[in-house]
Amino acid sequence: QQPVQSPQAVILREGEDAVINCSSSKALYSVHWYRQKHGEAPVFLMILLKGGEQKGHEKISASFNEKKQQSSLYLTASQLSYSGTYFCGTEVGRGSTLGRLYFGRGTQLTVWP
Amino acid sequence: DTGVSQDPRHKITKRGQNVTFRCDPISEHNRLYWYRQTLGQGPEFLTYFQNEAQLEKSRLLSDRFSAERPKGSFSTLEIQRTEQGDSAMYLCASSFGQENSPLHFGNGTRLTVT
């Protein structure tokens, strides 16, 4: 039930845009996005629920295609601080399983000045 | 909000020894999760609690692993008879357990089994 992320790695110049994709073979209830810097804990970015789309940050947004069971994270005008590994976490149920996430293997984003 | 804290940050142990990790969640959160992360991988679910009740345990979790959350506050994860394959970062997270509730992760305990 692990989602598949692509690409595995992205290298950008400051100010460039990037898209990270996350797809699942299972019907999804929600998709969570997290960023993790080396040696640190994953930090929450945003949640997308079935039937909605949510923007969590100024230049970082995401979409959720329920029919295709896919989500994409959009990073515009990237900053040096965006560097890190981005994980999508997928939720397949409600109720007692709420918050129980399956994480992808991550996309390593590097932004150069 | 003091965040999720985990102790110890690092643990080196010899194969066959038992180890115990502690997690203190954000106090208002009723859900507590344990994940394991190895190099180049995303966090892998181990188990989670709703208050003091353990609601699910991953099939990947062998009988050598046990977790508790007495009184619905802090939690402990114990690994008995450690093996080299247990070497990983063990992450604890907590949440309100509702829609739109993100997971708040601690900095993890890095276990090295020699």
Short mmCIF file of C-alpha atoms in Angstrom, two decimals:
data_model
loop_
_atom_site.label_atom_id
_atom_site.label_comp_id
_atom_site.label_asym_id
_atom_site.label_seq_id
_atom_site.Cartn_x
_atom_site.Cartn_y
_atom_site.Cartn_z
CA GLN A 1 0.00 0.00 0.00
CA GLN A 2 3.06 2.22 -0.14
CA PRO A 3 2.52 5.12 -2.56
CA VAL A 4 4.98 5.73 -5.37
CA GLN A 5 6.71 9.09 -5.59
CA SER A 6 8.40 10.63 -8.61
CA PRO A 7 10.92 11.86 -9.35
CA GLN A 8 13.35 10.37 -6.83
CA ALA A 9 15.49 13.50 -6.89
CA VAL A 10 15.30 17.06 -8.20
CA ILE A 11 18.04 19.67 -8.48
CA LEU A 12 16.98 23.27 -8.94
CA ARG A 13 18.38 26.76 -9.09
CA GLU A 14 16.87 29.25 -6.70
CA GLY A 15 13.72 30.67 -8.24
CA GLU A 16 12.89 27.65 -10.38
CA ASP A 17 9.73 25.57 -10.06
CA ALA A 18 9.29 21.87 -9.30
CA VAL A 19 6.52 19.30 -9.21
CA ILE A 20 6.56 16.15 -7.10
CA ASN A 21 4.07 13.39 -7.78
CA CYS A 22 2.56 10.75 -5.54
CA SER A 23 0.37 7.90 -6.76
CA SER A 24 -1.37 5.02 -5.05
CA SER A 25 -2.89 1.75 -6.16
CA LYS A 26 -5.53 2.09 -3.44
CA ALA A 27 -8.51 4.44 -3.20
CA LEU A 28 -7.43 7.29 -0.99
CA TYR A 29 -9.19 9.24 1.71
CA SER A 30 -6.47 11.84 2.09
CA VAL A 31 -2.90 12.70 1.20
CA HIS A 32 -0.43 14.34 3.58
CA TRP A 33 2.79 16.05 2.52
CA TYR A 34 5.85 16.38 4.76
CA ARG A 35 9.35 17.74 4.35
CA GLN A 36 12.33 16.30 6.18
CA LYS A 37 15.75 17.88 6.43
CA HIS A 38 18.78 15.75 7.13
CA GLY A 39 18.86 14.57 10.73
CA GLU A 40 15.56 16.22 11.59
CA ALA A 41 11.97 15.13 12.05
CA PRO A 42 9.50 15.25 9.16
CA VAL A 43 7.59 18.52 9.22
CA PHE A 44 3.98 18.79 8.12
CA LEU A 45 3.23 20.84 4.99
CA MET A 46 -0.39 20.18 4.12
CA ILE A 47 -3.28 17.73 3.94
CA LEU A 48 -5.55 17.17 0.97
CA LEU A 49 -8.86 15.51 1.67
CA LYS A 50 -11.04 13.61 -0.71
CA GLY A 51 -13.24 16.14 -2.43
CA GLY A 52 -11.06 19.14 -1.70
CA GLU A 53 -7.79 20.89 -2.33
CA GLN A 54 -5.85 22.79 0.26
CA LYS A 55 -2.94 25.20 0.11
CA GLY A 56 -0.69 25.09 3.11
CA HIS A 57 2.04 27.59 2.30
CA GLU A 58 2.59 30.70 0.18
CA LYS A 59 4.48 29.18 -2.72
CA ILE A 60 3.86 25.53 -2.03
CA SER A 61 0.54 24.10 -3.12
CA ALA A 62 -0.86 20.71 -3.96
CA SER A 63 -3.63 18.97 -5.86
CA PHE A 64 -5.45 15.68 -5.31
CA ASN A 65 -6.99 13.71 -8.15
CA GLU A 66 -9.28 11.19 -6.46
CA LYS A 67 -10.13 9.28 -9.62
CA LYS A 68 -6.49 8.67 -10.45
CA GLN A 69 -5.48 8.31 -6.77
CA GLN A 70 -2.73 10.82 -7.38
CA SER A 71 -1.47 13.95 -5.70
CA SER A 72 1.05 16.51 -6.86
CA LEU A 73 3.05 19.02 -4.83
CA TYR A 74 3.94 22.26 -6.57
CA LEU A 75 6.88 24.36 -5.43
CA THR A 76 7.12 27.72 -7.17
CA ALA A 77 10.00 30.18 -7.13
CA SER A 78 12.00 27.78 -4.99
CA GLN A 79 14.10 29.06 -2.12
CA LEU A 80 17.21 27.59 -0.55
CA SER A 81 15.11 26.64 2.47
CA TYR A 82 13.03 24.30 0.32
CA SER A 83 15.88 21.80 0.16
CA GLY A 84 15.07 18.50 1.84
CA THR A 85 13.28 15.24 1.25
CA TYR A 86 9.57 15.44 0.53
CA PHE A 87 7.29 12.58 1.54
CA CYS A 88 3.70 11.96 0.71
CA GLY A 89 1.69 9.97 3.21
CA THR A 90 -1.55 8.39 2.11
CA GLU A 91 -4.59 7.50 4.18
CA VAL A 92 -6.92 4.83 2.90
CA GLY A 93 -9.63 4.80 5.54
CA ARG A 94 -11.62 6.77 8.04
CA GLY A 95 -12.60 6.26 11.63
CA SER A 96 -10.18 4.17 13.59
CA THR A 97 -7.57 4.27 10.85
CA LEU A 98 -7.59 8.07 10.63
CA GLY A 99 -4.04 9.32 10.73
CA ARG A 100 -2.49 5.96 9.91
CA LEU A 101 -0.30 6.85 6.95
CA TYR A 102 1.60 4.91 4.32
CA PHE A 103 4.61 6.95 3.23
CA GLY A 104 6.37 6.97 -0.12
CA ARG A 105 10.15 6.63 -0.42
CA GLY A 106 10.56 10.36 -0.75
CA THR A 107 11.80 12.90 -3.29
CA GLN A 108 15.09 14.58 -2.53
CA LEU A 109 14.99 18.25 -3.52
CA THR A 110 18.18 20.30 -3.70
CA VAL A 111 18.07 24.04 -4.37
CA TRP A 112 21.29 25.80 -5.35
CA PRO A 113 21.89 29.55 -5.21
CA ASP B 1 3.21 23.42 22.62
CA THR B 2 6.56 21.91 23.50
CA GLY B 3 6.46 19.42 20.64
CA VAL B 4 6.97 15.68 20.63
CA SER B 5 10.06 14.60 22.53
CA GLN B 6 11.87 11.30 22.30
CA ASP B 7 14.52 9.81 24.49
CA PRO B 8 17.25 8.80 23.97
CA ARG B 9 18.34 10.46 20.73
CA HIS B 10 20.87 7.75 20.03
CA LYS B 11 21.24 4.20 21.27
CA ILE B 12 24.01 1.76 20.47
CA THR B 13 23.48 -1.77 21.66
CA LYS B 14 24.88 -5.21 21.08
CA ARG B 15 22.90 -7.84 19.29
CA GLY B 16 20.69 -9.77 21.67
CA GLN B 17 20.23 -6.95 24.17
CA ASN B 18 16.90 -5.35 24.99
CA VAL B 19 16.27 -1.66 24.44
CA THR B 20 13.47 0.69 25.41
CA PHE B 21 12.60 4.06 23.91
CA ARG B 22 10.33 6.72 25.31
CA CYS B 23 8.06 9.21 23.58
CA ASP B 24 6.28 12.17 25.15
CA PRO B 25 3.58 13.43 22.77
CA ILE B 26 2.03 16.87 22.62
CA SER B 27 -0.16 16.89 25.70
CA GLU B 28 -3.46 17.68 23.96
CA HIS B 29 -3.06 14.88 21.42
CA ASN B 30 -4.94 11.64 21.97
CA ARG B 31 -3.27 9.68 19.18
CA LEU B 32 0.30 8.45 19.29
CA TYR B 33 2.11 6.65 16.48
CA TRP B 34 5.39 4.79 16.17
CA TYR B 35 7.15 4.69 12.82
CA ARG B 36 10.51 3.29 11.75
CA GLN B 37 12.69 4.88 9.10
CA THR B 38 15.75 3.46 7.41
CA LEU B 39 18.16 5.29 5.13
CA GLY B 40 16.57 6.33 1.86
CA GLN B 41 13.11 5.23 2.87
CA GLY B 42 9.98 6.92 4.10
CA PRO B 43 8.64 6.33 7.60
CA GLU B 44 7.16 2.86 7.99
CA PHE B 45 4.17 2.39 10.29
CA LEU B 46 4.67 0.20 13.35
CA THR B 47 1.76 0.79 15.71
CA TYR B 48 -0.54 3.45 17.12
CA PHE B 49 -2.62 4.30 20.17
CA GLN B 50 -5.85 6.12 20.79
CA ASN B 51 -5.36 7.28 24.36
CA GLU B 52 -4.13 4.14 26.17
CA ALA B 53 -5.62 1.64 23.68
CA GLN B 54 -3.33 0.13 21.07
CA LEU B 55 -5.52 0.10 17.96
CA GLU B 56 -3.28 -1.43 15.35
CA LYS B 57 0.02 -3.19 15.07
CA SER B 58 1.81 -3.63 11.77
CA ARG B 59 2.31 -7.18 10.51
CA LEU B 60 5.93 -6.17 10.04
CA LEU B 61 6.29 -5.90 13.78
CA SER B 62 7.65 -9.13 15.21
CA ASP B 63 6.82 -10.45 18.66
CA ARG B 64 10.09 -8.96 19.87
CA PHE B 65 8.54 -5.51 19.64
CA SER B 66 6.08 -4.25 22.22
CA ALA B 67 4.64 -0.82 22.85
CA GLU B 68 2.69 0.62 25.71
CA ARG B 69 0.98 3.86 26.52
CA PRO B 70 -0.06 3.70 30.15
CA LYS B 71 -2.61 6.31 31.17
CA GLY B 72 -2.72 7.65 27.63
CA SER B 73 0.24 9.94 28.08
CA PHE B 74 3.83 8.96 27.24
CA SER B 75 4.60 5.78 25.35
CA THR B 76 7.42 3.27 25.38
CA LEU B 77 8.64 1.00 22.61
CA GLU B 78 10.65 -2.02 23.67
CA ILE B 79 12.67 -4.25 21.40
CA GLN B 80 13.78 -7.55 22.88
CA ARG B 81 16.75 -9.60 21.66
CA THR B 82 17.78 -6.92 19.18
CA GLU B 83 19.04 -7.91 15.75
CA GLN B 84 21.19 -5.95 13.31
CA GLY B 85 18.16 -5.52 11.09
CA ASP B 86 16.53 -3.48 13.84
CA SER B 87 19.01 -0.68 13.25
CA ALA B 88 16.94 2.33 12.15
CA MET B 89 15.51 5.65 13.23
CA TYR B 90 12.43 5.16 15.40
CA LEU B 91 10.04 8.06 15.07
CA CYS B 92 7.16 8.91 17.33
CA ALA B 93 4.32 11.16 16.22
CA SER B 94 1.14 12.45 17.79
CA SER B 95 -2.07 14.02 16.54
CA PHE B 96 -5.64 14.93 17.49
CA GLY B 97 -6.87 11.97 15.45
CA GLN B 98 -9.42 14.02 13.50
CA GLU B 99 -9.83 15.08 9.91
CA ASN B 100 -7.24 17.67 8.95
CA SER B 101 -5.07 16.60 11.87
CA PRO B 102 -1.43 16.43 10.83
CA LEU B 103 1.10 14.19 12.48
CA HIS B 104 3.65 15.98 14.64
CA PHE B 105 6.88 14.01 14.66
CA GLY B 106 9.60 13.89 17.26
CA ASN B 107 13.28 13.97 16.32
CA GLY B 108 13.49 10.22 16.68
CA THR B 109 15.74 7.70 18.39
CA ARG B 110 18.52 6.35 16.22
CA LEU B 111 19.22 2.72 17.10
CA THR B 112 22.43 1.01 16.06
CA VAL B 113 22.75 -2.71 16.76
CA THR B 114 26.32 -4.00 16.57
#
